[in-house]
Coordinates of C-alpha atoms and ligand atoms in Angstrom, one line a residue:
X281 CA 1.1 13.9 10.1
X282 CA -2.5 12.8 10.0
X283 CA -5.8 14.2 12.2
X284 CA -4.5 12.9 15.8
X285 CA -6.6 10.8 17.6
X286 CA -6.5 12.5 21.1
X287 CA -9.1 15.2 21.3
X288 CA -7.2 17.5 23.5
X289 CA -4.6 16.9 20.7
X290 CA -7.4 17.3 17.4
X291 CA -8.0 21.2 19.3
X292 CA -4.8 21.9 19.9
X293 CA -3.8 21.3 16.3
X294 CA -7.0 23.0 15.1
X295 CA -6.8 26.6 16.8
X296 CA -2.8 26.0 16.0
X297 CA -3.8 26.3 12.1
X298 CA -6.4 28.7 12.7
X299 CA -5.2 31.4 14.0
X300 CA -1.6 31.3 13.7
X301 CA 0.7 31.5 11.2
X302 CA 3.2 28.9 10.5
X303 CA 7.3 30.2 8.8
X304 CA 8.3 28.6 5.8
X305 CA 4.5 27.2 4.5
X306 CA 2.3 27.7 2.5
X307 CA -0.6 27.7 5.1
X308 CA -3.3 25.7 4.0
X309 CA -0.5 22.9 3.6
X310 CA 0.9 23.0 7.1
X311 CA 0.1 19.9 9.4
X312 CA 1.8 20.5 12.2
X313 CA 2.5 17.3 15.0
X314 CA 0.4 18.0 18.3
X315 CA 3.5 17.8 20.7
X316 CA 2.2 17.0 24.3
X317 CA 5.3 16.8 26.6
X318 CA 9.4 16.4 26.1
X319 CA 12.1 14.7 28.1
X320 CA 15.8 14.2 27.2
X321 CA 16.4 13.1 23.9
X322 CA 12.5 12.2 23.0
X323 CA 9.2 14.6 22.9
X324 CA 5.8 12.5 22.7
X325 CA 2.7 13.7 20.9
X326 CA -1.2 13.8 22.2
X327 CA -2.0 10.1 21.1
X328 CA 0.9 8.8 23.3
X329 CA 4.0 8.1 20.1
X330 CA 7.2 8.7 21.0
X331 CA 10.0 10.7 18.8
X332 CA 13.2 10.1 19.3
X333 CA 14.9 13.4 18.2
X334 CA 17.1 13.1 15.6
X335 CA 17.7 16.9 14.8
X336 CA 17.5 18.3 18.3
X337 CA 14.7 20.3 17.1
X338 CA 16.2 23.0 14.7
X339 CA 19.5 21.7 15.6
X340 CA 19.8 23.5 19.2
X341 CA 18.5 21.8 21.8
X342 CA 22.1 20.2 22.2
X343 CA 21.8 18.8 25.7
X344 CA 18.1 17.4 25.2
X345 CA 15.0 18.8 26.4
X346 CA 14.2 19.6 30.1
X347 CA 17.1 19.6 31.9
X348 CA 16.7 20.2 35.6
X349 CA 19.5 22.8 36.3
X350 CA 19.1 24.6 33.1
X351 CA 15.0 24.8 34.1
X352 CA 15.9 26.2 37.8
X353 CA 18.4 28.2 36.6
X354 CA 15.2 30.5 34.3
X355 CA 13.0 29.5 37.7
X356 CA 15.1 31.3 39.9
X357 CA 16.0 34.2 37.5
X358 CA 12.1 35.0 36.9
X359 CA 11.4 34.6 41.0
X360 CA 14.6 37.2 41.7
X361 CA 14.3 39.6 38.4
X362 CA 12.6 38.5 35.3
X363 CA 13.7 41.8 33.3
X364 CA 15.9 44.8 33.4
X365 CA 16.6 46.6 30.5
X366 CA 19.8 46.5 29.0
X367 CA 21.1 49.6 30.3
X368 CA 21.4 48.3 33.6
X369 CA 24.5 45.5 34.7
X370 CA 23.3 42.4 36.9
X371 CA 24.7 39.2 38.0
X372 CA 23.5 37.1 34.8
X373 CA 24.7 38.8 32.5
X374 CA 27.9 40.2 34.4
X375 CA 28.9 36.4 34.7
X376 CA 27.8 35.2 30.9
X377 CA 29.7 37.5 29.8
X378 CA 32.9 36.7 31.4
X379 CA 32.5 33.6 31.1
X380 CA 32.0 33.8 27.3
X381 CA 35.5 35.6 27.1
X382 CA 37.5 34.2 29.4
X383 CA 36.7 30.5 29.0
X384 CA 34.9 29.8 25.8
X385 CA 35.6 32.5 22.9
X386 CA 39.1 31.9 20.7
X387 CA 40.8 34.0 23.2
X388 CA 41.1 37.2 20.4
X389 CA 37.7 37.8 21.7
X390 CA 37.8 40.9 23.8
X391 CA 33.7 41.5 24.5
X392 CA 30.1 40.3 23.5
X393 CA 27.0 42.1 22.1
X394 CA 24.0 39.8 23.0
X395 CA 21.2 39.7 20.8
X396 CA 18.0 37.4 21.1
X397 CA 18.5 34.9 18.3
X398 CA 20.7 34.0 15.4
X399 CA 19.5 36.2 12.8
X400 CA 19.5 39.6 14.6
X401 CA 23.3 38.4 16.1
X402 CA 24.3 38.6 12.0
X403 CA 22.1 41.8 11.9
X404 CA 24.3 43.4 15.1
X405 CA 27.3 41.8 13.0
X406 CA 26.5 43.3 10.0
X407 CA 26.5 46.6 11.5
X408 CA 29.7 46.5 13.4
X409 CA 31.9 45.0 10.9
X410 CA 30.3 48.1 8.2
X411 CA 31.2 50.5 11.1
X412 CA 34.5 49.3 11.8
X413 CA 35.9 49.2 8.7
X414 CA 34.1 52.1 6.8
X415 CA 33.4 49.7 4.1
X416 CA 30.0 48.7 2.6
X417 CA 30.2 45.4 0.6
X418 CA 29.8 42.4 2.6
X419 CA 30.9 38.7 0.6
X420 CA 28.9 35.3 1.9
X421 CA 28.7 31.9 0.2
X422 CA 26.3 30.0 -1.8
X423 CA 24.8 27.4 0.3
X424 CA 25.1 29.3 3.6
X425 CA 22.0 30.7 5.4
X426 CA 22.2 33.2 8.2
X427 CA 18.6 34.1 9.0
X428 CA 15.1 35.3 7.8
X429 CA 15.5 39.5 8.9
X430 CA 16.4 41.3 5.8
X431 CA 19.5 42.1 6.1
X432 CA 20.8 38.5 7.2
X433 CA 18.5 37.4 4.6
X434 CA 20.5 39.1 2.6
X435 CA 23.6 37.2 3.0
X436 CA 21.5 33.7 2.2
X437 CA 23.2 31.6 -0.4
X438 CA 20.3 29.5 -1.1
X439 CA 19.6 29.1 -5.0
X440 CA 16.1 29.9 -4.1
X441 CA 15.3 32.2 -1.3
X442 CA 12.0 34.1 0.4
X443 CA 13.9 37.5 -0.2
X444 CA 13.0 40.7 0.4
X445 CA 12.4 43.1 -2.5
X446 CA 14.0 45.4 -3.2
X447 CA 17.0 43.2 -2.5
X448 CA 19.5 45.5 -0.5
X449 CA 22.8 46.7 -2.7
X450 CA 26.5 45.6 -1.5
X451 CA 25.7 41.9 -1.1
X452 CA 27.9 39.8 -2.7
X453 CA 28.0 35.9 -3.1
X454 CA 30.7 33.7 -4.0
X455 CA 31.2 29.6 -4.2
X456 CA 32.9 27.6 -2.1
X457 CA 34.3 24.2 -2.1
X458 CA 31.6 21.4 -2.2
X459 CA 33.6 18.3 -2.4
X460 CA 31.4 15.8 -3.4
X461 CA 29.9 17.9 -6.3
X462 CA 33.3 18.9 -8.0
X463 CA 33.6 18.5 -11.4
X464 CA 37.1 18.7 -11.6
X465 CA 39.2 15.6 -10.1
X466 CA 41.3 17.9 -7.7
X467 CA 44.3 15.8 -6.6
X468 CA 44.2 17.1 -2.8
X469 CA 42.0 18.9 -0.7
X470 CA 44.8 21.5 -0.6
X471 CA 44.5 21.6 -4.2
X472 CA 40.8 22.4 -4.1
X473 CA 40.5 25.0 -1.5
X474 CA 43.8 26.8 -3.5
X475 CA 41.7 26.6 -6.7
X476 CA 39.0 28.5 -4.8
X477 CA 40.5 30.3 -2.6
X478 CA 42.7 31.9 -6.2
X479 CA 39.1 32.6 -7.4
X480 CA 38.1 34.4 -4.5
X481 CA 41.3 36.3 -4.6
X482 CA 40.0 37.7 -8.3
X483 CA 36.3 37.9 -7.1
X484 CA 37.7 39.9 -4.1
X485 CA 40.1 42.1 -6.6
X486 CA 37.1 42.5 -9.2
X487 CA 34.6 44.1 -6.5
X488 CA 37.2 46.3 -5.1
X489 CA 38.8 44.6 -2.0
X490 CA 39.4 48.3 0.0
X491 CA 35.3 48.3 -0.3
X492 CA 34.7 44.9 1.2
X493 CA 33.7 45.2 5.1
X494 CA 33.5 41.2 6.0
X495 CA 33.6 38.2 4.7
X496 CA 30.8 36.3 6.0
X497 CA 30.4 32.6 6.3
X498 CA 29.3 29.2 7.7
X499 CA 32.4 27.8 8.7
X500 CA 30.8 24.2 7.9
X501 CA 27.6 24.9 5.8
X502 CA 24.8 23.3 8.3
X503 CA 21.4 22.1 7.2
X504 CA 21.4 23.3 3.5
X505 CA 24.1 20.7 3.0
X506 CA 26.6 19.8 5.9
X507 CA 29.4 21.0 3.5
X508 CA 32.7 20.8 5.6
X509 CA 35.3 22.9 4.0
X510 CA 38.4 20.6 2.9
X511 CA 41.7 21.3 4.4
X512 CA 43.2 24.9 4.1
X513 CA 40.3 26.4 3.1
X514 CA 39.1 28.1 6.0
X515 CA 43.2 29.1 6.7
X516 CA 43.6 30.3 3.3
X517 CA 40.1 32.9 3.9
X518 CA 41.7 34.2 7.0
X519 CA 44.7 35.2 4.9
X520 CA 43.0 36.4 2.2
X521 CA 40.7 38.7 5.0
X522 CA 44.1 39.8 6.2
X523 CA 45.6 40.8 3.2
X524 CA 42.9 43.2 1.8
X525 CA 42.0 44.2 5.9
X526 CA 38.7 42.5 5.7
X527 CA 37.1 41.1 8.4
X528 CA 35.9 37.7 8.7
X529 CA 33.0 36.6 10.3
X530 CA 31.6 33.3 11.6
X531 CA 28.3 32.3 11.9
X532 CA 28.4 29.5 14.7
X533 CA 24.5 29.9 15.1
X534 CA 24.4 26.1 14.4
X535 CA 27.8 24.9 14.7
X536 CA 29.1 26.8 17.6
X537 CA 28.6 25.3 21.7
X538 CA 29.4 21.7 20.4
X539 CA 28.0 20.7 17.5
X540 CA 32.0 19.8 16.4
X541 CA 32.6 18.5 19.4
X542 CA 34.4 21.9 20.2
X543 CA 32.9 25.1 21.6
X544 CA 33.3 26.4 18.3
X545 CA 34.1 25.1 14.9
X546 CA 37.0 28.3 14.8
X547 CA 38.8 25.5 17.6
X548 CA 38.2 22.5 15.2
X549 CA 40.0 24.3 12.7
X550 CA 41.8 25.9 14.6
X551 CA 41.7 29.5 12.8
X552 CA 40.4 32.7 14.5
X553 CA 37.7 35.1 12.9
X554 CA 37.3 38.3 14.0
X555 CA 33.6 38.0 14.9
X556 CA 31.9 34.9 15.8
X557 CA 27.8 34.8 16.3
X558 CA 25.8 32.6 18.2
X559 CA 23.0 31.7 19.6
X560 CA 20.9 28.3 19.3
X561 CA 23.7 25.8 21.6
X562 CA 24.0 28.6 24.1
X563 CA 20.8 28.4 25.6
X564 CA 19.6 24.9 23.9
X565 CA 16.6 26.8 23.2
X566 CA 15.2 26.8 26.9
X567 CA 15.3 31.0 26.9
X568 CA 16.3 32.6 23.9
X569 CA 19.2 33.9 23.3
X570 CA 22.5 34.6 21.1
X571 CA 25.2 37.1 20.3
X572 CA 28.6 38.6 18.7
X573 CA 31.8 38.1 19.6
X574 CA 33.8 40.7 18.9
X575 CA 37.8 40.7 18.2
X576 CA 39.5 42.8 20.8
X577 CA 40.6 44.9 18.4
X578 CA 37.3 45.9 17.4
X579 CA 36.1 46.3 21.1
X580 CA 38.1 48.4 21.3
X581 CA 37.5 50.7 18.6
X582 CA 34.0 51.0 19.8
X583 CA 35.4 52.5 22.9
X584 CA 35.2 55.8 21.8
X585 CA 32.7 55.4 18.8
X586 CA 28.9 54.9 19.2
X587 CA 27.8 51.7 19.1
X588 CA 24.2 52.8 17.4
X589 CA 21.5 49.5 17.4
X590 CA 20.0 47.7 19.9
X591 CA 16.8 45.6 21.2
X592 CA 14.7 46.3 24.2
X593 CA 15.3 42.1 24.9
X594 CA 19.2 42.9 24.5
X595 CA 21.2 40.4 27.1
X596 CA 17.3 39.5 28.5
X597 CA 18.2 37.9 32.0
X598 CA 16.2 35.0 31.6
X599 CA 18.1 34.0 28.4
X600 CA 22.1 35.0 30.5
X601 CA 20.7 32.5 33.4
X602 CA 19.8 29.9 31.0
X603 CA 23.0 30.5 29.4
X604 CA 25.1 30.0 32.2
X605 CA 23.3 27.1 33.4
X606 CA 23.1 25.3 30.1
X607 CA 27.4 26.0 30.0
X608 CA 27.8 24.5 33.3
X609 CA 25.9 21.9 31.9
X610 CA 28.1 21.6 29.0
X611 CA 31.3 21.1 30.9
X612 CA 29.8 18.6 34.3
X613 CA 28.7 16.3 31.3
X614 CA 31.3 16.6 29.3
X615 CA 29.4 16.9 26.4
X616 CA 32.1 18.3 24.1
X617 CA 34.0 15.0 24.7
X618 CA 31.2 12.8 24.2
X619 CA 30.3 14.2 20.6
X620 CA 33.9 13.7 20.4
X621 CA 33.8 10.5 20.9
X622 CA 30.5 9.7 19.3
X623 CA 31.5 11.5 16.2
X624 CA 34.0 8.3 15.0
X625 CA 30.8 6.2 15.9
X626 CA 28.6 8.0 13.5
X627 CA 30.8 8.3 10.9
X628 CA 31.4 4.5 11.0
X629 CA 27.9 4.1 10.9
X630 CA 27.0 6.2 8.0
X631 CA 30.0 4.8 5.9
X632 CA 28.3 1.7 6.4
X633 CA 25.4 3.3 5.2
X634 CA 26.8 4.8 2.2
X635 CA 28.5 1.2 1.4
X636 CA 25.0 -0.5 1.5
X637 CA 22.8 1.7 -0.2
X638 CA 23.0 2.9 -3.8
X639 CA 20.6 5.8 -3.1
X640 CA 22.9 7.4 -1.3
X641 CA 25.4 9.5 -3.0
X642 CA 27.4 10.6 0.1
X643 CA 27.5 11.0 4.0
X644 CA 29.2 13.5 5.6
X645 CA 29.4 14.3 8.9
X646 CA 31.6 16.0 11.7
X647 CA 31.4 16.0 15.5
X648 CA 27.9 15.0 16.0
X649 CA 26.2 17.0 13.1
X650 CA 25.6 14.5 9.9
X651 CA 24.2 14.5 6.1
X652 CA 23.2 11.7 4.1
X653 CA 22.7 13.3 0.3
X654 CA 20.5 11.3 -1.8
X655 CA 21.4 10.7 -5.5
X656 CA 19.3 9.8 -8.5
X657 CA 22.0 8.4 -10.2
X658 CA 25.2 6.8 -7.7
X659 CA 27.9 7.2 -11.2
X660 CA 26.9 10.8 -11.9
X661 CA 26.1 11.8 -8.7
X662 CA 23.1 13.6 -10.2
X663 CA 21.5 15.2 -6.8
X664 CA 17.8 13.5 -5.9
X665 CA 16.6 17.8 -6.7
X666 CA 18.5 20.0 -8.9
X667 CA 21.7 21.4 -7.5
X668 CA 21.4 23.9 -5.0
X669 CA 17.4 23.8 -4.6
X670 CA 16.4 22.7 -1.1
X671 CA 12.9 21.9 -1.5
X672 CA 11.7 18.4 -0.4
X673 CA 10.9 15.3 -2.7
X674 CA 8.8 12.3 -2.8
X675 CA 12.1 10.3 -2.3
X676 CA 12.7 12.7 1.2
X677 CA 9.0 12.4 1.9
X678 CA 9.4 8.9 2.0
X679 CA 12.4 8.3 4.1
X680 CA 11.7 11.1 6.5
X681 CA 8.4 9.3 7.4
X682 CA 9.5 6.3 7.3
X683 CA 11.7 7.2 10.0
X684 CA 8.9 8.5 11.8
X685 CA 7.1 5.2 11.6
X686 CA 10.0 3.7 13.6
X687 CA 9.6 6.8 16.3
X688 CA 12.8 8.7 14.9
X689 CA 12.3 12.5 13.9
X690 CA 14.5 14.7 11.7
X691 CA 14.4 16.5 8.1
X692 CA 15.2 16.7 4.7
X693 CA 16.5 20.0 2.6
X694 CA 16.7 19.3 -0.8
X695 CA 18.8 16.3 -1.3
X696 CA 19.9 16.2 2.2
X697 CA 18.5 14.3 5.1
X698 CA 20.4 16.2 8.4
X699 CA 20.7 13.9 11.3
X700 CA 21.7 15.7 14.3
X701 CA 21.2 14.2 17.6
X702 CA 21.3 16.4 20.8
X703 CA 24.9 15.8 22.2
X704 CA 23.6 13.9 25.2
X705 CA 22.8 10.8 23.0
X706 CA 24.7 7.6 23.8
X707 CA 26.3 5.2 22.1
X708 CA 23.6 2.7 22.2
X709 CA 20.9 5.3 21.3
X710 CA 22.9 6.4 18.3
X711 CA 23.9 3.2 16.9
X712 CA 19.2 2.4 17.5
X713 CA 18.9 5.8 15.1
X714 CA 21.6 4.8 12.7
X715 CA 19.7 1.2 12.2
X716 CA 16.8 2.6 12.2
X717 CA 18.1 4.7 8.8
X718 CA 19.5 1.7 7.3
X719 CA 16.1 -0.2 7.5
X720 CA 14.3 3.2 6.5
X721 CA 16.8 3.1 3.4
X722 CA 15.7 -0.9 2.8
X723 CA 11.9 0.4 2.7
X724 CA 13.0 3.2 0.3
X725 CA 14.5 0.8 -2.3
X726 CA 11.6 -2.1 -1.8
X727 CA 9.0 0.8 -2.2
X728 CA 7.3 0.5 -5.3
X729 CA 7.9 4.4 -7.0
Ligands
PLP928 C1 24.3 29.3 10.6 C2 22.6 29.5 10.5 N1 22.8 31.2 10.9 C3 21.6 31.9 11.5 C4 20.4 31.6 11.5 C5 19.1 31.9 12.2 O1 19.1 31.8 13.5 P1 17.5 32.0 14.2 O2 16.7 31.5 13.5 O3 17.7 31.9 15.8 O4 17.0 33.3 13.7 C6 20.8 29.9 11.9 C7 19.4 29.0 12.4 O5 18.7 27.6 11.5 C8 21.2 29.1 11.1 O6 22.1 27.5 11.4

């Protein structure tokens, strides 16, 4: 980002770089923007520049920054009971658990197990699935992301992943539809789904379906591509799981809590998984919290079997208090409704951008989760960076920097620029952002290289 002008900003940047490690980076290349303050859709650097956050940070700050009701709830919880060990019963945990199971989760869910974030929610889900089924294998999809702790990382479907070594056995990857990149011209979305489901069925048979505990997926692949499943695919997965007694797990860490315009993508697609993991939007990052929703039959199983895992900060009171307040904000401010309404505006704007700019091969969006896929060649659909790779490129850097120059923050992964604004965004603000995307793409077209 270059050196800040403001001396406080400079010192903060220097200290952060000198004494702390930055994840996902070669340390000498790290160039963190010193952020001075946040509010609503925006954050500011120390030089007074304002940025509209078009990715809700890491697709988690769905209600925007600094919501007074959530801040107050955390303050009140900190004053009355900032911490209590997970073995106790307490008001914030009681209220949140009831709210999640009785009002928010699909009606097959019986209990929730709290974690601190997404990766550890997935670790818990892995253990639960293996314990419940007594089976050892886990299937997960290429492209999906599940976290960077050891077990979760084993499920990640990225082509190049910083996986711990040695890898744990029993994790099997499979390909799922990626409509934009299919080489066979399928006559319909159903036909595409059927083709992949049939292949997966054969894959399961060869791996021994009675050894497979769970199929673990992002129902919509999030930041690795905004890959939306074709009609019938998730329903077909549900049927395959039922046929072989395999648990279906939706990792809704990114899609859950409103991103699709529904509490969960499971609701959007009308499919009931056996387990849902969540994090991010449940507190919008105001305090760390994640969790695992488990079907009633799995909850019943653990009535007489030991749940052999736990964390000191499971069901942390500050996280629970933040989550209750956040969920109330979603309801009071009709955030799901806003997302559904603006999704149509978003989709139309992205389509117009695609029609105008040849370097845009595809645009995809569901709710307010959008992706712009860059191509080298619109006809052949050759992606900007080789298929499966999620590293950055000069073209993506140019685009992201052009957006930044206009006061909009977003990120690119591989060939995909992600646009996932806070769900509180208004139509005029969304249109401003789309205009900036259009102008930045024109700058890209007119750039010398
Ligand atoms: C779908 C999905 N699962 C899991 C995770 C990991 O969550 P966390 O970073 O909170 O551990 C992420 C994070 O981006 C995610 O998008």
